[in-house]
Every structure is written in C-alpha cells, then in structure tokens.
Short mmCIF file of C-alpha atoms in Angstrom, two decimals:
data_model
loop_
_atom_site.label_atom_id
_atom_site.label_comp_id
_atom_site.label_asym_id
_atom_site.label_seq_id
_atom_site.Cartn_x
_atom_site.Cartn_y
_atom_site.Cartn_z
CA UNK A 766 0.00 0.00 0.00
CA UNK A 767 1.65 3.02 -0.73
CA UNK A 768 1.31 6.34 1.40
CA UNK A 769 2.94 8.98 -0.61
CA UNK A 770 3.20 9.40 -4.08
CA UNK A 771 5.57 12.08 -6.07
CA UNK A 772 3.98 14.44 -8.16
CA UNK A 773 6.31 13.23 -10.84
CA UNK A 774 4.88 9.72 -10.59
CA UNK A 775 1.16 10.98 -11.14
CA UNK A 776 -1.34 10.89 -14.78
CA UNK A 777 -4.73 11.63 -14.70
CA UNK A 778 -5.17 7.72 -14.63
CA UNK A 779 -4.78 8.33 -11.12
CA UNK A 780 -7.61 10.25 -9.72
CA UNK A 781 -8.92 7.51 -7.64
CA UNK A 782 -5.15 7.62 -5.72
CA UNK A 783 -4.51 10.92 -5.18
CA UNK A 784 -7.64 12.87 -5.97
CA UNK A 785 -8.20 15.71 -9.15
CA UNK A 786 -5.89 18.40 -7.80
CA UNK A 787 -3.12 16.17 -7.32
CA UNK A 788 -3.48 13.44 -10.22
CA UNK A 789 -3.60 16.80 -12.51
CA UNK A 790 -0.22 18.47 -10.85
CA UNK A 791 1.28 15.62 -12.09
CA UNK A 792 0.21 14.94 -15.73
CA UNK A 793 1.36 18.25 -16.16
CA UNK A 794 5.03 17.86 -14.58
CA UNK A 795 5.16 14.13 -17.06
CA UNK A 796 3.09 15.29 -19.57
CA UNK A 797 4.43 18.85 -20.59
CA UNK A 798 7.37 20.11 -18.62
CA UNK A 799 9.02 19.54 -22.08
CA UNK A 800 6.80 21.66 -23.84
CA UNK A 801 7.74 24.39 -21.51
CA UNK A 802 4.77 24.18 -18.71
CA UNK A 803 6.41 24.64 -15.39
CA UNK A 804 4.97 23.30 -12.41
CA UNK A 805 6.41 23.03 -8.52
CA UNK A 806 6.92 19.79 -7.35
CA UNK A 807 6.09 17.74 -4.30
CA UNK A 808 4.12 14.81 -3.12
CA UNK A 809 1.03 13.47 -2.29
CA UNK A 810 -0.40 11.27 0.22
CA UNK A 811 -2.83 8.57 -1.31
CA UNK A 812 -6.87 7.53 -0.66
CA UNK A 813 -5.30 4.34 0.41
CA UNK A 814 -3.33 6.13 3.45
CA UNK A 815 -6.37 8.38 4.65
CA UNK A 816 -8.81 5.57 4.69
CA UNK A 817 -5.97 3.78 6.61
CA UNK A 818 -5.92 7.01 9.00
CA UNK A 819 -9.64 6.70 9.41
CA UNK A 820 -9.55 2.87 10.16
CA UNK A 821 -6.60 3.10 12.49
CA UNK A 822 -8.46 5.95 14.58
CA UNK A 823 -11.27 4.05 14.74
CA UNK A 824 -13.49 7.02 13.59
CA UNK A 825 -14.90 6.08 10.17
CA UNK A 826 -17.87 4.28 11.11
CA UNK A 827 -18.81 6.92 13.60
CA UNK A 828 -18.46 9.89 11.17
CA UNK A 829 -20.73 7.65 8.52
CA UNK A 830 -23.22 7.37 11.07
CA UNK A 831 -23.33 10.69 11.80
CA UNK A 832 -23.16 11.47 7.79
CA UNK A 833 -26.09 9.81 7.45
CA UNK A 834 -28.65 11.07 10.36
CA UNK A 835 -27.93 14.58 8.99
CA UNK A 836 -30.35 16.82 7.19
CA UNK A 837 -27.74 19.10 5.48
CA UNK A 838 -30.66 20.95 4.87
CA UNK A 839 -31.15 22.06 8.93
CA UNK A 840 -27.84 24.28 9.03
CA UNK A 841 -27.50 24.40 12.44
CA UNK A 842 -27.26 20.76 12.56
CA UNK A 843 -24.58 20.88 9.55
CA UNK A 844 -22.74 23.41 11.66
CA UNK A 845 -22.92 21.40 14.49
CA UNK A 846 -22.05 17.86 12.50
CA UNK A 847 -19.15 19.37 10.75
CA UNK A 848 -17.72 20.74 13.58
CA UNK A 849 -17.72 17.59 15.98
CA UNK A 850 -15.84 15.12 12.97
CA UNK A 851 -13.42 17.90 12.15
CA UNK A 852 -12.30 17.62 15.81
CA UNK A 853 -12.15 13.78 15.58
CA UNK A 854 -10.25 14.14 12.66
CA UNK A 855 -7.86 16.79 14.00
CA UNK A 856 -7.47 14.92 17.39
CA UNK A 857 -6.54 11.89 15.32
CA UNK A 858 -2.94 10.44 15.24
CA UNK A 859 -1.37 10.19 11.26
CA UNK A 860 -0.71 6.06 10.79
CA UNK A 861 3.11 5.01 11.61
CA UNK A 862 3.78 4.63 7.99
CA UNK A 863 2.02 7.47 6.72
CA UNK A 864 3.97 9.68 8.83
CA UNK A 865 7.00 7.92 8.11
CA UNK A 866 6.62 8.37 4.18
CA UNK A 867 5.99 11.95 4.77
CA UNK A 868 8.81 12.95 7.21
CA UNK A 869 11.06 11.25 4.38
CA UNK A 870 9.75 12.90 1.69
CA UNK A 871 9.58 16.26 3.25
CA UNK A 872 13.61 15.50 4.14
CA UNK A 873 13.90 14.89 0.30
CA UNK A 874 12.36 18.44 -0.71
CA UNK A 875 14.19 20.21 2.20
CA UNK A 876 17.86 18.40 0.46
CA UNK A 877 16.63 19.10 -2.89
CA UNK A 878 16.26 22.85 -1.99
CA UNK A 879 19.15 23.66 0.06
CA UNK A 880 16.77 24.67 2.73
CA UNK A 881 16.46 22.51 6.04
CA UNK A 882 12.38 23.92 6.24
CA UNK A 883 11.43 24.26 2.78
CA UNK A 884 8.06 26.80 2.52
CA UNK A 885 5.68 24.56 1.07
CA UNK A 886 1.43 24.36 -0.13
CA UNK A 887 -0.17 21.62 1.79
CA UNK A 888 -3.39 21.57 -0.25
CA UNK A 889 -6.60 18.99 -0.69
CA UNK A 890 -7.43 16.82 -3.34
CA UNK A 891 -10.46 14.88 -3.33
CA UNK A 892 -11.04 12.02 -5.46
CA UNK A 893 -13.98 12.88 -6.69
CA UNK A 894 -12.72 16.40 -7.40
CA UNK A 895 -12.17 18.67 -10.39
CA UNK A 896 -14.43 16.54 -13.07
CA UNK A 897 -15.80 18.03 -15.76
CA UNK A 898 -19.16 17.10 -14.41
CA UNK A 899 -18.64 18.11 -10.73
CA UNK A 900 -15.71 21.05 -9.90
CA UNK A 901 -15.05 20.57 -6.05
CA UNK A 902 -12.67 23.51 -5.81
CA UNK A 903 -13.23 25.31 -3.18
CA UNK A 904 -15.12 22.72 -1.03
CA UNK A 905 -11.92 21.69 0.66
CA UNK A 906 -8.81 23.40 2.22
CA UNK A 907 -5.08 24.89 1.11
CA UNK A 908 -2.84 25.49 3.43
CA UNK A 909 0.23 28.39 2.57
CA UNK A 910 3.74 29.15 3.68
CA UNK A 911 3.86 25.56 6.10
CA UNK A 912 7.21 25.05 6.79
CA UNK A 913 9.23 22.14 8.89
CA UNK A 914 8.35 18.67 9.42
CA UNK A 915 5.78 19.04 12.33
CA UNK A 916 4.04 21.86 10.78
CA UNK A 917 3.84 19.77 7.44
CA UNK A 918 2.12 16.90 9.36
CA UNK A 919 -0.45 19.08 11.52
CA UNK A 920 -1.58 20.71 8.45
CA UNK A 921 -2.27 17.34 6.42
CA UNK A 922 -4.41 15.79 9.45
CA UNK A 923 -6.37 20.06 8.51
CA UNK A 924 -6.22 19.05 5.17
CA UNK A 925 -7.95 15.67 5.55
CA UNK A 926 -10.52 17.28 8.13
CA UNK A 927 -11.55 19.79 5.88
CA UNK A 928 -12.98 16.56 3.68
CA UNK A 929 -15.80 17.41 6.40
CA UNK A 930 -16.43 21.46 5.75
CA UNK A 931 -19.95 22.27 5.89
CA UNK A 932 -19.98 23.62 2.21
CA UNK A 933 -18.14 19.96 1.14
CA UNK A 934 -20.85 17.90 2.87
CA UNK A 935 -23.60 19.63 1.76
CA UNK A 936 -21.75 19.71 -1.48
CA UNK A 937 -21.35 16.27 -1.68
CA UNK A 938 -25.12 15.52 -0.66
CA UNK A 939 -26.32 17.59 -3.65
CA UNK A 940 -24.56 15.96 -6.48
CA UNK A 941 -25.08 12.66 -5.08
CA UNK A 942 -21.79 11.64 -4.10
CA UNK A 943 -21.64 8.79 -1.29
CA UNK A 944 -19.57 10.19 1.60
CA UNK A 945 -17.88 7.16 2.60
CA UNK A 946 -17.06 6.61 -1.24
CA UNK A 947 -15.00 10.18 -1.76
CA UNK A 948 -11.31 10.08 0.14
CA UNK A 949 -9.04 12.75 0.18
CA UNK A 950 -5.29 13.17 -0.70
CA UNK A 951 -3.10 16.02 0.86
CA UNK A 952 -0.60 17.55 -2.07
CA UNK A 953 2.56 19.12 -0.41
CA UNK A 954 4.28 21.25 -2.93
CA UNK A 955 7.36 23.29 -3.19
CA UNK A 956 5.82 26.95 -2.19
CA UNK A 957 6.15 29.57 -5.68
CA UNK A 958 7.42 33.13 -3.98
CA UNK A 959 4.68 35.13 -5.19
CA UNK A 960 4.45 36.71 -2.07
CA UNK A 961 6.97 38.98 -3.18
CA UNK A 962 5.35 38.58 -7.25
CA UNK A 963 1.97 38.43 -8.66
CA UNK A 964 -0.73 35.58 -9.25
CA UNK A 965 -4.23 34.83 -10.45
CA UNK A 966 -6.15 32.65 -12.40
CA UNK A 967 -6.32 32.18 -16.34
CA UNK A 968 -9.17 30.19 -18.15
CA UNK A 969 -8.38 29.30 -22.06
CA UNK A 970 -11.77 30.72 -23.08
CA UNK A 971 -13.76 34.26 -22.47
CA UNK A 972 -16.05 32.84 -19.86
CA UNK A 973 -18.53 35.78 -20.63
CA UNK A 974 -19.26 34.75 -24.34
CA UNK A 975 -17.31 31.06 -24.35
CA UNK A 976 -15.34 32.74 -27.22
CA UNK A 977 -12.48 30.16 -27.87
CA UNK A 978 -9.63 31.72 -29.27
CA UNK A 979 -8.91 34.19 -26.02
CA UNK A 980 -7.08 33.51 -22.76
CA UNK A 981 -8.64 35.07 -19.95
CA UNK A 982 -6.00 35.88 -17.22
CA UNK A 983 -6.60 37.61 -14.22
CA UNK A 984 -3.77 38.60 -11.83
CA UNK A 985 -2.87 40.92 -8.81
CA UNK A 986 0.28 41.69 -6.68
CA UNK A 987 0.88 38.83 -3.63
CA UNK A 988 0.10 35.21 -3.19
CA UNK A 989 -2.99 33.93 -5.62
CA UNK A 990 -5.67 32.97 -3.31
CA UNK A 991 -7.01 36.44 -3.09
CA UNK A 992 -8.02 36.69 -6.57
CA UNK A 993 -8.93 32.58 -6.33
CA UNK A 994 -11.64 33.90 -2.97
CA UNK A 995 -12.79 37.42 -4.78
CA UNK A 996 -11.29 39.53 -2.19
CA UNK A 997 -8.82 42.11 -4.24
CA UNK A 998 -10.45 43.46 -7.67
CA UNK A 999 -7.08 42.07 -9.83
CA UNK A 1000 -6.15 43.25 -13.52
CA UNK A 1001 -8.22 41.17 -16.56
CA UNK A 1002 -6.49 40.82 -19.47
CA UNK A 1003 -7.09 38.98 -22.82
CA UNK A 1004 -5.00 37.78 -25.39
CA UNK A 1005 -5.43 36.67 -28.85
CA UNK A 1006 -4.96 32.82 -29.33
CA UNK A 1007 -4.37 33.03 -33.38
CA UNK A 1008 -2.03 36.05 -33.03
CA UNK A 1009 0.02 34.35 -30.11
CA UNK A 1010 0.68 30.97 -32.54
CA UNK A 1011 1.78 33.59 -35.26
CA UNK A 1012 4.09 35.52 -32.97
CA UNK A 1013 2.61 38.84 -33.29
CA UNK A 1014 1.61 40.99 -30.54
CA UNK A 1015 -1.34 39.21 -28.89
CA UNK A 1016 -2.62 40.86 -26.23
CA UNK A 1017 -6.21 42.53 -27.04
CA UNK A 1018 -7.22 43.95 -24.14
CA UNK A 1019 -6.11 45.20 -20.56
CA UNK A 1020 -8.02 46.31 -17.93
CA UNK A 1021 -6.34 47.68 -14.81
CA UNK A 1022 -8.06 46.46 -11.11
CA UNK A 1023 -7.83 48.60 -7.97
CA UNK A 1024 -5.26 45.58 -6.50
CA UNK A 1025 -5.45 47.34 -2.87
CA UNK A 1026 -4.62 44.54 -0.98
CA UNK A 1027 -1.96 41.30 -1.05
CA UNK A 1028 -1.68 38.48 0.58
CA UNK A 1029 2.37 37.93 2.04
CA UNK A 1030 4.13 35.48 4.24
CA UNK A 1031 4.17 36.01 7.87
CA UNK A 1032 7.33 35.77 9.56
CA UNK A 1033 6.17 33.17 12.46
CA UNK A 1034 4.29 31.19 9.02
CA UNK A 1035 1.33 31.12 7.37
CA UNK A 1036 0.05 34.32 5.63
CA UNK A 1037 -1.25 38.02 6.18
CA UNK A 1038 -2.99 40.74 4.38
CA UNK A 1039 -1.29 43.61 3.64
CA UNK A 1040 -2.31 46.99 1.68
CA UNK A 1041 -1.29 47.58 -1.54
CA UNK A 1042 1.76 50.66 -2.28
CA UNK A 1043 -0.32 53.17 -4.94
CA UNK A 1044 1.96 53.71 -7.32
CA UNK A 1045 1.90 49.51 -7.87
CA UNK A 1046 -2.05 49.77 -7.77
CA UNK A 1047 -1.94 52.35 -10.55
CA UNK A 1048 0.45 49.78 -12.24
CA UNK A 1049 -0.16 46.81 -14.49
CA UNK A 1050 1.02 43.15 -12.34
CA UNK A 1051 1.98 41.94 -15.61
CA UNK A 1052 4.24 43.22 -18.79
CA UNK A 1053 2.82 41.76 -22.20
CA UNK A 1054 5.58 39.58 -22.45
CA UNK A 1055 5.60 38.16 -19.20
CA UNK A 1056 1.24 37.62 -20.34
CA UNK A 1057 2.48 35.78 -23.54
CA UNK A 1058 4.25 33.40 -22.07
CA UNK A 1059 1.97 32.74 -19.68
CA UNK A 1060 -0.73 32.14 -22.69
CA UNK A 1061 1.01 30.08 -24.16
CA UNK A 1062 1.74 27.18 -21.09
CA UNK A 1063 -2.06 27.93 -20.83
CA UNK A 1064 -2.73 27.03 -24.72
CA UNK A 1065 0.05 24.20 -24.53
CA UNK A 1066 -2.13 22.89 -21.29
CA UNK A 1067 -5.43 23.17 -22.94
CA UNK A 1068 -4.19 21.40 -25.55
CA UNK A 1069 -3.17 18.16 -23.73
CA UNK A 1070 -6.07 18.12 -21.93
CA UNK A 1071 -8.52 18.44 -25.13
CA UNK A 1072 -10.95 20.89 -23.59
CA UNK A 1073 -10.85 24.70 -21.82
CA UNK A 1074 -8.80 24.90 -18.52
CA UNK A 1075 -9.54 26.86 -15.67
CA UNK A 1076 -5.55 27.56 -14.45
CA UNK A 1077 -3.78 29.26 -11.13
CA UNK A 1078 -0.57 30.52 -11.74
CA UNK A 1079 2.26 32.45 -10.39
CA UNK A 1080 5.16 34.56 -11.24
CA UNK A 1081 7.75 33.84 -8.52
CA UNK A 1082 9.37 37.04 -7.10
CA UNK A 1083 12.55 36.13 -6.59
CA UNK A 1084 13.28 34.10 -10.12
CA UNK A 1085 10.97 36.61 -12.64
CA UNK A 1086 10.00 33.28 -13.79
CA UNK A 1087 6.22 32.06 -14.26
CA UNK A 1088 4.99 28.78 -12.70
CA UNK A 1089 1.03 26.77 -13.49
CA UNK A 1090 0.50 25.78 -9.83
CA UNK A 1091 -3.02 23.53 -10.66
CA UNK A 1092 -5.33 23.38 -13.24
CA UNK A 1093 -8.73 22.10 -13.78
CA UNK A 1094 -11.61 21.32 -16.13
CA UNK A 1095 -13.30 25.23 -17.08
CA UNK A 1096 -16.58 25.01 -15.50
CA UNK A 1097 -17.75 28.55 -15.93
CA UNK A 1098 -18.73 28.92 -19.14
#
C-alpha cells in the first residue's frame, strides 16, 4: 500500500489515488514540462493512506453514522455535524507509515532545496474532485507558507478534516456523491514566492461569451488565493490565441483592477494581508511579455487536456519566472 506518491509519478489515470488536484499536478510535470509548462513539485499522500488514518483511529464508522442522520438541509445541525468530525479528525494520530513516508519525503524536498524547512502548499485533493461534471474547488482546504516537518504533518491531518467542511458535505449531498465513497489526498508542494510577485487565475476561453480563441488571465500583486476567494479586484487581461501561434503581438485587451490589498508570508508562518503601495495599484502586475508566455503554457495545457482549462498561476518574485500551480476542467462557461 503506498502512502505517498511524487507528483512526478502521477497521470490523470490516477484520480482515484490521489484525488483531481493532485493526479492533474502531475500529468502536467510528465506530460508537458518539455513543452515548456512549469509546475512546482512535491508529493502526495494517497486515498489508500487516509482511509488507513480513518480505520486506524477508529473514527470512520462513527463519522458515517453521523453522515447519514444529517439533514444538510437544517444548518445548524450541519454546523454542528461538521464541527464535531473535524475535531475527531484533527485529534486523530497520522498512521506510523504514513507519517513515516511523509517525514522522508519532506527531508527529500528540504535536500533538494538547500533549505532545512522548505516553505511549502499543503493543499486537498479529493477524489472525486475537479471533473468536468462536478468542480469541487473550493469545497476543501489549502494550506500556505507551512514550513518544517511538524508543521507539514499538523496541516495534512487540517487538510484531511476539511474533507468534512460544511460547504463539502452539503456539497457532496447535492450531487449525489456517497460520503464514505469520496477520500481525500493532501498535495505538499514546493511553495512559488509570489508573495513577493503576482498571481491569479487564467481560463483558455472568455467565460462571458465562451469565445475560444482568447485567454482570460486575471492577476494581482501577492500570493494567488485572493483573486482565487474574490477579495482584491485584480487586472483582466485577454490575449489573442491566433495572433500568439503567429508571434505577433497578442494581447487585445487590458483592464487595470484597484489591487489594494496582497496576501504575504508572515514571519512566524502562514500568511497576512497587507495593503497595496499606490503607485503599484496604478500599475499593471503583468508586462505583455511576461502575459504571452503565460498564454502560451495555458494554450500548450489546454491542448493536452482536449478541452478549456480553468488555471492558477504564479510569477515567482525572486526568479521573474512564471509557474502553473493547478489546473482544472473550465466550468464557468
């Protein structure tokens, strides 16, 4: 049974492992890193080892029982429910071997950096997640900026309690997915500084119209969950799919967002809000070349997949360079 499972190791074959997040991070690391898509690496733990963590706990019969006598429809008894598994969850102990595999691993990234507590993304991957028929993002939890072994294993028991969010069990309930039947996979990957860049989302289609031949980026100073959550009005831009193949200036459109506020490290970990300088609010986050390249990983990725891509990216700080951190089925539209 394995545990862990590199990113490197991971095709879309292998959504029922490591969930739609994960199994997606790494068909893009085998699948296209030679066609010039660049993604972090890391590891991920497996369905296997969290329905191992549920057995050896002795707590998944008495969270399906609980599943099951709830009317997610009665919030106050979803609030309630939610809350009293998370804290089995989080009260739980991480199997021998599981937490074996991962203190190894995490060694491997902190070597492989130079860094003895490599900054890393501990985020969730469900298996039923990120389908074209059902997008899960959202329902579950990311975790920024973790860094050293013990805060890499608290966060993953957060990550597998946050299988049991309100929104995800009511979620789940709605689109007829069996509770017991959906597992979830934590994803630890090698942290992008955009912090100290600029992130946001791209989709390979105008989501307004569906018009095809545009990518649709989005993008604002600081680490990318604020524009992924709504809270900082970023900068939309769009550029031209034909004119991008041709190599002539592609970009058709740029409109500049207020950008007042950015989401940083925090010096004892984790992350914090900051405010925005004005002269970089009155500023575009991206140059056009820095927007072509990032169109065209976005077009290379749409292409492998067959179908428009909903994308987060990042340009890290401190290498100028631009980085796909996950990317899913386009559900929008």
């Amino acid at each position: 049974m394995d545990m862990i499972r590199p990113f490197e190791t991971l095709r879309m074959t292998d959504v029922d492992t490591v969930g739609g997040k994960n199994a997606s991070i790494g068909e893009m690391i085998q699948g296209l890193a030679g066609a010039g898509v660049r993604v972090p690496g890391g590891f991920a733990t497996t369905a296997d080892a969290f329905r191992l963590f549920l057995r050896e706990n002795r707590i998944e019969e008495k969270i399906n029982e609980k599943l099951r006598a709830l009317d997610v429809n009665d919030v106050t008894a979803l609030v309630a429910a939610g809350r009293e598994i998370r804290g089995w969850v989080e009260a739980a102990a991480l199997p021998a071997p599981l937490e074996q595999a991962i203190r190894s691993a995490y060694a491997e990234m902190a070597q492989a950096s130079g860094h003895s507590d490599p900054d890393v993304a501990v985020r969730s991957s469900a298996t039923a997640e990120d389908l074209p028929e059902a997008s899960f993002a959202g329902q579950q939890e990311t975790y920024l900026n973790v860094r050293g072994i013990e805060a890499v294993l608290h966060h993953v028991r957060l990550v597998f309690a946050s299988l049991y969010n309100d929104r995800a069990i009511s979620y789940r309930v709605h689109h007829n997915f069996e509770h017991s039947d959906v597992a979830l996979s934590a994803g630890v990957q090698r942290m992008v500084r955009t912090d100290l860049g600029v992130s946001g989302v791209a989709f390979t289609l105008d989501t307004e119209s569906g018009f095809r031949d545009a990518v649709f980026v989005t993008s604002s100073y600081g680490l990318g969950e604020m524009v992924v959550q709504g809270a900082v009005n970023p900068d939309e831009f769009f550029v031209f799919k034909p004119a991008l193949e041709q190599g002539k200036k592609a970009v058709l459109r740029r409109t500049r967002g207020s950008k007042q506020k950015k989401m940083i490290y925090a010096e004892e970990g984790g992350v914090k809000t900051v405010d925005v300088d004005a002269d970089e609010q009155q500023a575009f986050s991206l140059s056009d070349s820095d927007l072509e390249e990032l169109a065209r990983q976005c077009v290379t990725i749409e292409k492998h997949y067959g179908r428009p891509m909903d994308i987060e990216w990042g340009r890290d700080g401190r290498d100028g360079k631009i980085y796909i951190l996950q990317a899913r089925p386009e559900t929008v539209q």
